PDB file of C-alpha atoms in Angstrom:
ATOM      1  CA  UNK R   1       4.465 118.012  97.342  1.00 94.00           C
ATOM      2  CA  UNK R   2       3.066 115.064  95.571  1.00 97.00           C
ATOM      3  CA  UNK R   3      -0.275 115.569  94.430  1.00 98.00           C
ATOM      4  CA  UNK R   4      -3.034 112.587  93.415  1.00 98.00           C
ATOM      5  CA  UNK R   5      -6.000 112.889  92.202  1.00 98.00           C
ATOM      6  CA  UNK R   6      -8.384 109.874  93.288  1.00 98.00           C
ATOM      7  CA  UNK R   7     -11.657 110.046  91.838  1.00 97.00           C
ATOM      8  CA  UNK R   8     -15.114 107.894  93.064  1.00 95.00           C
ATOM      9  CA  UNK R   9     -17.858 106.615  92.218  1.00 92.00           C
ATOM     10  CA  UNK R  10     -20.485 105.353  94.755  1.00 91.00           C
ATOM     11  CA  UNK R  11     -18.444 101.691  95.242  1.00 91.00           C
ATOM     12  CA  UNK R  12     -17.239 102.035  98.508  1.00 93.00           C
ATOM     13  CA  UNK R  13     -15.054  98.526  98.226  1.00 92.00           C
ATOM     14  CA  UNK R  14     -12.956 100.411  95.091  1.00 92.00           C
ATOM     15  CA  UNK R  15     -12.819 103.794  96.962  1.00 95.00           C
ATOM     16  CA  UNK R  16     -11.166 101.695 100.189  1.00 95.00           C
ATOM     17  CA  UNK R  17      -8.513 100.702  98.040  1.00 93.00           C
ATOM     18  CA  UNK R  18      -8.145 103.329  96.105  1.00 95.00           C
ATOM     19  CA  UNK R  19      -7.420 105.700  99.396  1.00 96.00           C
ATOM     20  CA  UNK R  20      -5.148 102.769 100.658  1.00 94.00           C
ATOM     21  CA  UNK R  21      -3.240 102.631  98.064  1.00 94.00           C
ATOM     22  CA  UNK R  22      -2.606 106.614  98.392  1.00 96.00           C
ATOM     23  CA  UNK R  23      -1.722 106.192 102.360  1.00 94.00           C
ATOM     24  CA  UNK R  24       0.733 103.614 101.656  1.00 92.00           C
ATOM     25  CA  UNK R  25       2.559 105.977  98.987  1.00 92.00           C
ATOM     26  CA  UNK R  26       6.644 106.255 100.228  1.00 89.00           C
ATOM     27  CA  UNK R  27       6.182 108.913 103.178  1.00 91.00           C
ATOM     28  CA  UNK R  28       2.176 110.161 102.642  1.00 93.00           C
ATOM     29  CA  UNK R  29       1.796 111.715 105.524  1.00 94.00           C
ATOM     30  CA  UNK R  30       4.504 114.627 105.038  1.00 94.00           C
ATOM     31  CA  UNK R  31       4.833 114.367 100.805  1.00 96.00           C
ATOM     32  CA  UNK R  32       1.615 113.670  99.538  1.00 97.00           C
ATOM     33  CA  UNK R  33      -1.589 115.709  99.149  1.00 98.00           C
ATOM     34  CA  UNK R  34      -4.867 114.034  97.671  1.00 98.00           C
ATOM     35  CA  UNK R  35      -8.177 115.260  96.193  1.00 98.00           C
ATOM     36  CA  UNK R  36     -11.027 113.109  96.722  1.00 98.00           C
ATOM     37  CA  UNK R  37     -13.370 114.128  93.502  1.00 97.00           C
ATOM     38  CA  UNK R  38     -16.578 112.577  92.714  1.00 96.00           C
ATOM     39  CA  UNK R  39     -18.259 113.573  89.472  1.00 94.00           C
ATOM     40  CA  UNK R  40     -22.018 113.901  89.167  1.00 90.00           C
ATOM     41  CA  UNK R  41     -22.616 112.135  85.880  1.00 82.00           C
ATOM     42  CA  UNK R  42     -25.397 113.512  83.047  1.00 76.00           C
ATOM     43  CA  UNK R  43     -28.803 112.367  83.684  1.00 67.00           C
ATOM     44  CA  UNK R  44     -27.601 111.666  87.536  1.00 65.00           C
ATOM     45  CA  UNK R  45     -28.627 115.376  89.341  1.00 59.00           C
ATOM     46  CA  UNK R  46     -28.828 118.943  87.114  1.00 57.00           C
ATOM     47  CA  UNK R  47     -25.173 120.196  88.615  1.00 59.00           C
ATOM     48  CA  UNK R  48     -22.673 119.354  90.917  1.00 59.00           C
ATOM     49  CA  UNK R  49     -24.851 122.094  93.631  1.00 68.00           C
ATOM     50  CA  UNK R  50     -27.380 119.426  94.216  1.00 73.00           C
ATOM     51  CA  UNK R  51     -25.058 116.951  95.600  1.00 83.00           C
ATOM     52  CA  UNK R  52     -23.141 117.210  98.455  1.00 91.00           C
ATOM     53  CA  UNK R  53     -19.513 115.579  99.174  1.00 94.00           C
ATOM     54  CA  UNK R  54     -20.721 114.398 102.379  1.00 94.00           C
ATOM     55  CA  UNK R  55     -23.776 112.246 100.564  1.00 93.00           C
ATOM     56  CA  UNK R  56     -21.406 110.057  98.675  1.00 95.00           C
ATOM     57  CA  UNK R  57     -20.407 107.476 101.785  1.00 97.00           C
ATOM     58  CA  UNK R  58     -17.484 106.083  99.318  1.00 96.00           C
ATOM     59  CA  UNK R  59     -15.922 109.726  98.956  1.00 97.00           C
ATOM     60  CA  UNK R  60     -16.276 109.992 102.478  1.00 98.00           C
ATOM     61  CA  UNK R  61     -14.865 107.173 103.043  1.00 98.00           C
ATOM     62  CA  UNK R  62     -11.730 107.355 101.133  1.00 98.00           C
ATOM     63  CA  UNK R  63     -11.292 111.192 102.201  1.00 98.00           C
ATOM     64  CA  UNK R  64     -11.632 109.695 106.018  1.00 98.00           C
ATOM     65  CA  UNK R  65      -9.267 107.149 105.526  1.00 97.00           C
ATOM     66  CA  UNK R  66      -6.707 109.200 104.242  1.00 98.00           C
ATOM     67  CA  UNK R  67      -6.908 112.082 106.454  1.00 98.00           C
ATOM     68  CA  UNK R  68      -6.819 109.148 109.710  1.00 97.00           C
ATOM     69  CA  UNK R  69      -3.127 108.061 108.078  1.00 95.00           C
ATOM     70  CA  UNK R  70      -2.382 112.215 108.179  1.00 97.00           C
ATOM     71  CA  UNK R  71      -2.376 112.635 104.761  1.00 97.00           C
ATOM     72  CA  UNK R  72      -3.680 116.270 103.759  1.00 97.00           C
ATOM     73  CA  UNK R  73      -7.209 116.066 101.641  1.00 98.00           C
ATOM     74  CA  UNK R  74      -9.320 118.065  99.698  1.00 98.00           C
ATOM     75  CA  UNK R  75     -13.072 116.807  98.937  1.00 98.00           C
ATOM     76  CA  UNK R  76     -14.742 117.737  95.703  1.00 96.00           C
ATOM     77  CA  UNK R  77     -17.750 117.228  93.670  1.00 95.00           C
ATOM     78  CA  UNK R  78     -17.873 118.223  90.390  1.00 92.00           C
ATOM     79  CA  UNK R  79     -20.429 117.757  87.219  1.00 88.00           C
ATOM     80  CA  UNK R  80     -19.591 116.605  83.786  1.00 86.00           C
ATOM     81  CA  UNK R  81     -18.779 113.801  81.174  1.00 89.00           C
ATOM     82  CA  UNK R  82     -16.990 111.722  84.388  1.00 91.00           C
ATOM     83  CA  UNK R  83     -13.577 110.647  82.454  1.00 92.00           C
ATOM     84  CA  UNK R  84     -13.273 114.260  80.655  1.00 93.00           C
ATOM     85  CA  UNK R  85     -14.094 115.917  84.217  1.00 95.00           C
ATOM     86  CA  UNK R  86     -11.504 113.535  86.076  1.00 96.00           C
ATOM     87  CA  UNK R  87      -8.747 114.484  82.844  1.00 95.00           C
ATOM     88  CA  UNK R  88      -9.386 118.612  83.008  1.00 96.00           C
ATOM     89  CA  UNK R  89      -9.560 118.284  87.071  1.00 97.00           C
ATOM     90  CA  UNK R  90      -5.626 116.646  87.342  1.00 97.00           C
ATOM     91  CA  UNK R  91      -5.058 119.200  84.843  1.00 96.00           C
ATOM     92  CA  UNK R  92      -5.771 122.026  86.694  1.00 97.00           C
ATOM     93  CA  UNK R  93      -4.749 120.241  89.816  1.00 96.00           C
ATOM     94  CA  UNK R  94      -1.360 119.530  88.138  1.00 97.00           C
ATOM     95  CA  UNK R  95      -1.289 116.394  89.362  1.00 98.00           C
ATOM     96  CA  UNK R  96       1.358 113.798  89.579  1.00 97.00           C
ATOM     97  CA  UNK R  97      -1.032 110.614  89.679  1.00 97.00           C
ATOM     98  CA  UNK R  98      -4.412 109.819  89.062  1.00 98.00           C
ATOM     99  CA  UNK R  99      -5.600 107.124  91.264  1.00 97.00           C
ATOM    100  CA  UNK R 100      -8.653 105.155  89.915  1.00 95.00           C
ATOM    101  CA  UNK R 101     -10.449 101.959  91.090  1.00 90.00           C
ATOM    102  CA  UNK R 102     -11.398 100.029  88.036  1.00 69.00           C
ATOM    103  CA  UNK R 103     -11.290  96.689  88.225  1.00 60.00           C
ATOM    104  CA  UNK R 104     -15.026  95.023  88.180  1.00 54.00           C
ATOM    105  CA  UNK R 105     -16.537  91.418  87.218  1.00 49.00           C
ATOM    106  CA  UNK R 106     -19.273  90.788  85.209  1.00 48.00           C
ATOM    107  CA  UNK R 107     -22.285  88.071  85.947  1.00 45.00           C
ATOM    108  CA  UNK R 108     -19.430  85.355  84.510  1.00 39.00           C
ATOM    109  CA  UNK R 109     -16.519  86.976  87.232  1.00 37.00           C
ATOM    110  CA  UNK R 110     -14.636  87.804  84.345  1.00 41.00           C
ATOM    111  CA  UNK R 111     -12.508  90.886  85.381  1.00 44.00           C
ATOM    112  CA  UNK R 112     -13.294  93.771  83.025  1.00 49.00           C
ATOM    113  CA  UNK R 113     -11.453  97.276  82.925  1.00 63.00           C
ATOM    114  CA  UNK R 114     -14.822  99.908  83.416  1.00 70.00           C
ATOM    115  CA  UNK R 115     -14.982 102.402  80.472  1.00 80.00           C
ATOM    116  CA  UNK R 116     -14.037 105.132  82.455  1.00 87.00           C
ATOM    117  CA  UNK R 117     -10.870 104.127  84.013  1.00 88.00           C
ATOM    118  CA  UNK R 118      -9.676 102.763  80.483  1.00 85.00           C
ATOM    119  CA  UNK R 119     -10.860 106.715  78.948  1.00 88.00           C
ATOM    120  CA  UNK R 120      -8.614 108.040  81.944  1.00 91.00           C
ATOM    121  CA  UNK R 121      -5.861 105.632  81.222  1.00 88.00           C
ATOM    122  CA  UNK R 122      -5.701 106.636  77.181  1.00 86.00           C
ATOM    123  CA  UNK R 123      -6.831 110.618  77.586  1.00 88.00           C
ATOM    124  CA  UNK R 124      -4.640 111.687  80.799  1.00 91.00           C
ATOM    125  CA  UNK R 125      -1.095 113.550  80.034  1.00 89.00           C
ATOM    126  CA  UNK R 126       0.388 111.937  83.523  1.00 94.00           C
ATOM    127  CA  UNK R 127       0.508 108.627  84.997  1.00 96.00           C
ATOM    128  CA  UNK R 128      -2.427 106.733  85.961  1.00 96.00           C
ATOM    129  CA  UNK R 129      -2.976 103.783  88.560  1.00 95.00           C
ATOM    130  CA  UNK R 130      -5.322 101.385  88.675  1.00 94.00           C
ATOM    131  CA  UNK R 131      -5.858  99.645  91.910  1.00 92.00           C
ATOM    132  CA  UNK R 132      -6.460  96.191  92.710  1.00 73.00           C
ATOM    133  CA  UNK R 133      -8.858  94.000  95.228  1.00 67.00           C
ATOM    134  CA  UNK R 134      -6.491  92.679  97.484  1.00 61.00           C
ATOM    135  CA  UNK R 135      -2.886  93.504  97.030  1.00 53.00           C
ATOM    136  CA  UNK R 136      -1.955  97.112  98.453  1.00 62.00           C
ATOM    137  CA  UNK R 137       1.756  98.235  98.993  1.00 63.00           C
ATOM    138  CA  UNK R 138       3.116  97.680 101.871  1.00 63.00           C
ATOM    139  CA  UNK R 139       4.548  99.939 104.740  1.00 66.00           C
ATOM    140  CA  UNK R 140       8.182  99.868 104.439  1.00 79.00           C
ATOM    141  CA  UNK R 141      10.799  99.958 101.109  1.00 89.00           C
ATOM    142  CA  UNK R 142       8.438  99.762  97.882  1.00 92.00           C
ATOM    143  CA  UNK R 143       8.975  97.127  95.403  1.00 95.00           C
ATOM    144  CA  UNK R 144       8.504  98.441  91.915  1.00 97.00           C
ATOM    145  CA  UNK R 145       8.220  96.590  88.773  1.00 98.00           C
ATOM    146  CA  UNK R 146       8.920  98.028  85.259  1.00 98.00           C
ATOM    147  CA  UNK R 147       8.723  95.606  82.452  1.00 96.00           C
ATOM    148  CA  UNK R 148       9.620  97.257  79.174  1.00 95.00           C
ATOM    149  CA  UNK R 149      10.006  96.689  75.638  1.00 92.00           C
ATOM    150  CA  UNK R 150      12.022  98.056  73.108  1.00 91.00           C
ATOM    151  CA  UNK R 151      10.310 101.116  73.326  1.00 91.00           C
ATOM    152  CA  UNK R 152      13.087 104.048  74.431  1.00 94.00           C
ATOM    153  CA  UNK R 153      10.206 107.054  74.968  1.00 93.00           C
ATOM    154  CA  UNK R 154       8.371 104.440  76.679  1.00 92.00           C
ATOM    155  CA  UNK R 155      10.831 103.708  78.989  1.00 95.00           C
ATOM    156  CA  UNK R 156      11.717 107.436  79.903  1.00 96.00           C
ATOM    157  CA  UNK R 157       7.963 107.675  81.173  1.00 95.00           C
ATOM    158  CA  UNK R 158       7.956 104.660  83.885  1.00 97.00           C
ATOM    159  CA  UNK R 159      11.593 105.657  84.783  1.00 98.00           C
ATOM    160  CA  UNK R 160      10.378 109.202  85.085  1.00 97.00           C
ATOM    161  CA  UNK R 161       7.346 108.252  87.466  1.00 97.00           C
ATOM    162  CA  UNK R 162       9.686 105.624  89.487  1.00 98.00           C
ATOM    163  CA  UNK R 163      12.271 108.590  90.438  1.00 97.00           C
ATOM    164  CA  UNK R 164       9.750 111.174  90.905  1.00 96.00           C
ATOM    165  CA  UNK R 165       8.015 108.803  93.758  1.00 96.00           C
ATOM    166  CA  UNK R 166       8.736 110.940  97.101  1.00 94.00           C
ATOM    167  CA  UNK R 167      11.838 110.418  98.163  1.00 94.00           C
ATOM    168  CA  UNK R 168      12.514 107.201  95.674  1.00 95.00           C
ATOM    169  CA  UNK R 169      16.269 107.055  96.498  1.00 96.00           C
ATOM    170  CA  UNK R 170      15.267 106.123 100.294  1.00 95.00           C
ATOM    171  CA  UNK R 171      11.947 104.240  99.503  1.00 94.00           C
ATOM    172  CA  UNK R 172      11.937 102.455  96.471  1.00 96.00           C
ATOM    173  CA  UNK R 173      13.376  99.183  94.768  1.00 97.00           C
ATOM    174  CA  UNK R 174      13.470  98.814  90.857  1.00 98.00           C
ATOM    175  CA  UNK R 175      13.233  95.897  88.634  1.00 98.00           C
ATOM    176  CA  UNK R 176      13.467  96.391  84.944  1.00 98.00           C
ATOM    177  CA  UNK R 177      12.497  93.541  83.613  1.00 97.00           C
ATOM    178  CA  UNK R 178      12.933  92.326  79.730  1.00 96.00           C
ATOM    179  CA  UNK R 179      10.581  89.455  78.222  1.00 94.00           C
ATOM    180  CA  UNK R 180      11.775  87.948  75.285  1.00 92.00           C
ATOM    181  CA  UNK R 181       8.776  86.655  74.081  1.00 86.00           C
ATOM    182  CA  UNK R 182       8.040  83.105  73.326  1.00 70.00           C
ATOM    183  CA  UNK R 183      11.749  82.477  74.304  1.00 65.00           C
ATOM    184  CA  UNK R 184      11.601  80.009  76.684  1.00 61.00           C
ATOM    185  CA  UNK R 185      12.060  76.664  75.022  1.00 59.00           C
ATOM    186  CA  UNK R 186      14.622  74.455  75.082  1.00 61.00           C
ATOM    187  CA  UNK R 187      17.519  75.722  72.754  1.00 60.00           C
ATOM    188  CA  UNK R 188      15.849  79.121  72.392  1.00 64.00           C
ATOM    189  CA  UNK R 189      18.507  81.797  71.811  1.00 72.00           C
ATOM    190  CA  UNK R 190      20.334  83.345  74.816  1.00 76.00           C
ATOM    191  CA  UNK R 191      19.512  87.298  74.961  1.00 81.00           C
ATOM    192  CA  UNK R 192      20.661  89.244  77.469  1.00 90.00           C
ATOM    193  CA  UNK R 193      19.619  92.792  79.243  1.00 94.00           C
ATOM    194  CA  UNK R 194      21.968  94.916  77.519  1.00 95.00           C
ATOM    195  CA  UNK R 195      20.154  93.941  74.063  1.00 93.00           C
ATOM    196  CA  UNK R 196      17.157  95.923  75.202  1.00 95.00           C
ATOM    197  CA  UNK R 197      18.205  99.972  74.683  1.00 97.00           C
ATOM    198  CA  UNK R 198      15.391 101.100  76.208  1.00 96.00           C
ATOM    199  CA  UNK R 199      15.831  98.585  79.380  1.00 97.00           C
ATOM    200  CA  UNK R 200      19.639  99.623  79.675  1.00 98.00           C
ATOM    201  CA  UNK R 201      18.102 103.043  79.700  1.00 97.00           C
ATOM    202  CA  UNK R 202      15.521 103.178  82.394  1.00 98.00           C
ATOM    203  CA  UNK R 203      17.594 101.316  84.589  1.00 98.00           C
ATOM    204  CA  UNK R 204      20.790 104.015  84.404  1.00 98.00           C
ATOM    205  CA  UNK R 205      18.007 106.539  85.014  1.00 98.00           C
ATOM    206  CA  UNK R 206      16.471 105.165  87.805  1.00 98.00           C
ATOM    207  CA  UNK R 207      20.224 104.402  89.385  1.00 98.00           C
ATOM    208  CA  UNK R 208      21.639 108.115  88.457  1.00 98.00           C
ATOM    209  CA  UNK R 209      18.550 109.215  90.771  1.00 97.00           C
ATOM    210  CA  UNK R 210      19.883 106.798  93.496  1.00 98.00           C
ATOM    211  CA  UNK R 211      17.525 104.191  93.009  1.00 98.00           C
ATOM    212  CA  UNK R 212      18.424 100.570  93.773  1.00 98.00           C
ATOM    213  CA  UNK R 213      17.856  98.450  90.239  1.00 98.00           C
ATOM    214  CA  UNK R 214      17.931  94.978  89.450  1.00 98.00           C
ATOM    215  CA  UNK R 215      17.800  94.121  85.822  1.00 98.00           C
ATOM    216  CA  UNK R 216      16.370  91.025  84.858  1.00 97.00           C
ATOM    217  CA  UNK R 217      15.808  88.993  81.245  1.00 95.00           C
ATOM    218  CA  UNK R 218      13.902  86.777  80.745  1.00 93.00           C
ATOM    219  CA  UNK R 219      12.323  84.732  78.001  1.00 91.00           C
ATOM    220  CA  UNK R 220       8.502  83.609  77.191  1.00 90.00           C
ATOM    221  CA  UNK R 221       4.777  84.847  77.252  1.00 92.00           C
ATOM    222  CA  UNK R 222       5.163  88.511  78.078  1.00 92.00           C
ATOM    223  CA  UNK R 223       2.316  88.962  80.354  1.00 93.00           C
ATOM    224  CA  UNK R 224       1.979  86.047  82.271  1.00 94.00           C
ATOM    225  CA  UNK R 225       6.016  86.183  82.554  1.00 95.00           C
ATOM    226  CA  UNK R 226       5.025  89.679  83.851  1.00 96.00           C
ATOM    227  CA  UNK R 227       2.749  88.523  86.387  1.00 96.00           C
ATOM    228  CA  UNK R 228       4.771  85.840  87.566  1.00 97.00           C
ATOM    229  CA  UNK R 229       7.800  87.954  88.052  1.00 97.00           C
ATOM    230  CA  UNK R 230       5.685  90.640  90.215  1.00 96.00           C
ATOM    231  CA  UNK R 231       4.148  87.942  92.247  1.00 94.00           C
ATOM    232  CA  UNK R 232       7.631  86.184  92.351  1.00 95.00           C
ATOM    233  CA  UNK R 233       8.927  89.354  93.831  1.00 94.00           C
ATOM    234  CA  UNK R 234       6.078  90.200  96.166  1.00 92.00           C
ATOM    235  CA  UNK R 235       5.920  93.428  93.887  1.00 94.00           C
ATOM    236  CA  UNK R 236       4.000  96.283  95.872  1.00 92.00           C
ATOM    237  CA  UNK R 237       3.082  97.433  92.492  1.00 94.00           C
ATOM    238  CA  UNK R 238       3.902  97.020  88.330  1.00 96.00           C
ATOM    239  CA  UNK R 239       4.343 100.414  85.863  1.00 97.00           C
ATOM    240  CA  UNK R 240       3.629  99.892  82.459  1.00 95.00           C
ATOM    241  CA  UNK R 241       4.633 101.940  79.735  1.00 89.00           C
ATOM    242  CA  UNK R 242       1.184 101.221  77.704  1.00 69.00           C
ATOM    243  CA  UNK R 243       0.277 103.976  75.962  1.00 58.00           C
ATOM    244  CA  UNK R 244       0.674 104.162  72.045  1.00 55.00           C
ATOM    245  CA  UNK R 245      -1.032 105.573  69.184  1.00 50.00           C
ATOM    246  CA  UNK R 246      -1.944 104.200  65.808  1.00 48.00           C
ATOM    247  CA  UNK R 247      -1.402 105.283  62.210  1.00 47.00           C
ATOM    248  CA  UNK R 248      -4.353 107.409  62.533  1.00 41.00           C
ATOM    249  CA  UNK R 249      -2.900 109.252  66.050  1.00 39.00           C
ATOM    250  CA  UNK R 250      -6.002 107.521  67.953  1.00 45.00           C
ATOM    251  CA  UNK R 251      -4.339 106.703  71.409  1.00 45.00           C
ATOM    252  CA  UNK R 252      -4.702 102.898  72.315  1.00 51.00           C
ATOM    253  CA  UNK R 253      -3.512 100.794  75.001  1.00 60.00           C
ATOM    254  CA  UNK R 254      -1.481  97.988  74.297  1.00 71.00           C
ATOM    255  CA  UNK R 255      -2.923  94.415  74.820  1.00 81.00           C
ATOM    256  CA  UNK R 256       0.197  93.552  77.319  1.00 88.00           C
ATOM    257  CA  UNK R 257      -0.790  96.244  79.414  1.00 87.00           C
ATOM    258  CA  UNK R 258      -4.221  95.525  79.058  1.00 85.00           C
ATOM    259  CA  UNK R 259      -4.003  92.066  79.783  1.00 88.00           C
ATOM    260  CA  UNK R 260      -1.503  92.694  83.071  1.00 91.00           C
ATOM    261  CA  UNK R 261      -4.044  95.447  84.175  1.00 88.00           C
ATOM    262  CA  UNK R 262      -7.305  93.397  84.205  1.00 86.00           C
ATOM    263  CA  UNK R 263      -5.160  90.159  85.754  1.00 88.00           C
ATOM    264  CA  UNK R 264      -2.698  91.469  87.945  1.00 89.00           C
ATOM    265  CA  UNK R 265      -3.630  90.971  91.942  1.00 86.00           C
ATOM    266  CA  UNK R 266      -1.761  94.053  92.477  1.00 91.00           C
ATOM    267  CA  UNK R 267      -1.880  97.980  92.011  1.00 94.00           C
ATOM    268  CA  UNK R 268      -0.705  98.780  87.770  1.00 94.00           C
ATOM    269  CA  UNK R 269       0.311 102.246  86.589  1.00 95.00           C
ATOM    270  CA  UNK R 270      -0.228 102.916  82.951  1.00 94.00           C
ATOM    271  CA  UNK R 271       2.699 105.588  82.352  1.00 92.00           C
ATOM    272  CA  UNK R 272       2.933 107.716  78.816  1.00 69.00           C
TER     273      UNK R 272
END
């Protein structure tokens, strides 16, 4: 089974399409089982006893929602610093995904990544999704988006989440895609796919797990090419390979996954 952990707060909107995102995973109903966890924050009740799963409408919600597309479900409350709780809980869960709804404006409506999701996204050992506010994947064959960089280990990681999608080889369509960045004036340089180790790479992985690929190069602004390619392509979702970690061994995410996560209209999945 496919497990995914999809953890709420009390906003019902980001709960919806966090548990439709999960529903519309390639065959839900018979490979996928999901834990609905809210964590009761310090300060918000003593323990997780006080509160009950069936108080929190959003968890209730989501768990409903899921459960009506026949996906199995498991509700949970549990007490805690919310991001370390939500880390230790797919931990123990082993799971595959962690599903969160992060996206939020501020009073300007300038999209902002909420401190938890972004602790998730940096402190998690497994993939992590962030869902969007109006984009969700659709029904039939899943259109996937990889862009990577030159970064092999990288590359393993959204190759690895890709084929280990239930039953990928039947439901899934890959695009690696290569941005040459800034190279997309006139007389730039020609580059080509097979430049890109780490792209030549994911691509045979994803295609020795029978997984159609389409490899594509292309030259300019890396995100906004990004963006424009998954929109292009009516992408039902974009993986990024966007953790890294600094002299020091602090994990940080990198500002072209950043930037795709906060502006993409579409689900992301930050992959070691």
């Amino acid at each position: 089974m496919y497990r995914v952990l999809v953890p709420v707060d009390r906003s019902e909107e980001r709960a919806f399409h966090q548990a439709q995102y999960v529903s519309r995973l390639p065959n839900a109903a018979a490979d996928v089982e999901a834990t609905v966890l809210f964590v009761v924050s310090p300060g918000e009740f003593s323990n997780a006893d006080a509160v009950e799963f069936s108080e929190i409408d959003a968890a209730v919600g989501a768990a409903n929602l899921l459960e009506g597309e026949g996906v199995s479900v498991t509700r949970a409350v549990d007490d805690g610093s919310v991001s370390n709780q939500i880390v230790r809980s797919a931990d123990e869960l082993e799971a595959d995904e962690i599903v969160m709804g992060g996206r939020k404006r501020s009073g300007v409506s300038r999209v902002l990544l909420g401190s938890t999701v972004q602790d998730v996204a940096l402190s998690a050992e497994r993939p992590v999704t962030v869902t969007g506010e109006t984009a969700v994947p659709s029904g039939g064959i899943r259109q996937v988006l990889l862009p990577v960089d030159a970064d092999v280990e990288r590359a393993r990681h959204q190759a690895a989440y890709v084929a280990g999608l239930p039953e990928a080889a039947e439901t899934v369509e890959a695009t690696v895609l290569v941005v040459f960045r800034h190279q997309d004036y006139k007389g730039a340089p020609p580059h080509t796919f097979e430049e890109i180790d780490a792209a030549v790479e994911a691509a045979e992985a994803l295609e020795d797990e029978g997984v159609p690929v389409e490899r594509v190069a292309i030259g300019g602004e890396v995100a906004r090419k990004i963006l424009d390619v998954a929109a292009e392509r009516d992408a039902d979702s974009i993986v990024m390979g966007g953790r890294k970690r600094s002299g020091l061994q602090e994990v940080l995410m990198g500002s072209i996954t950043q930037d795709v996560t906060l502006s993409a209209e579409r689900p992301v999945t930050i992959t070691g």
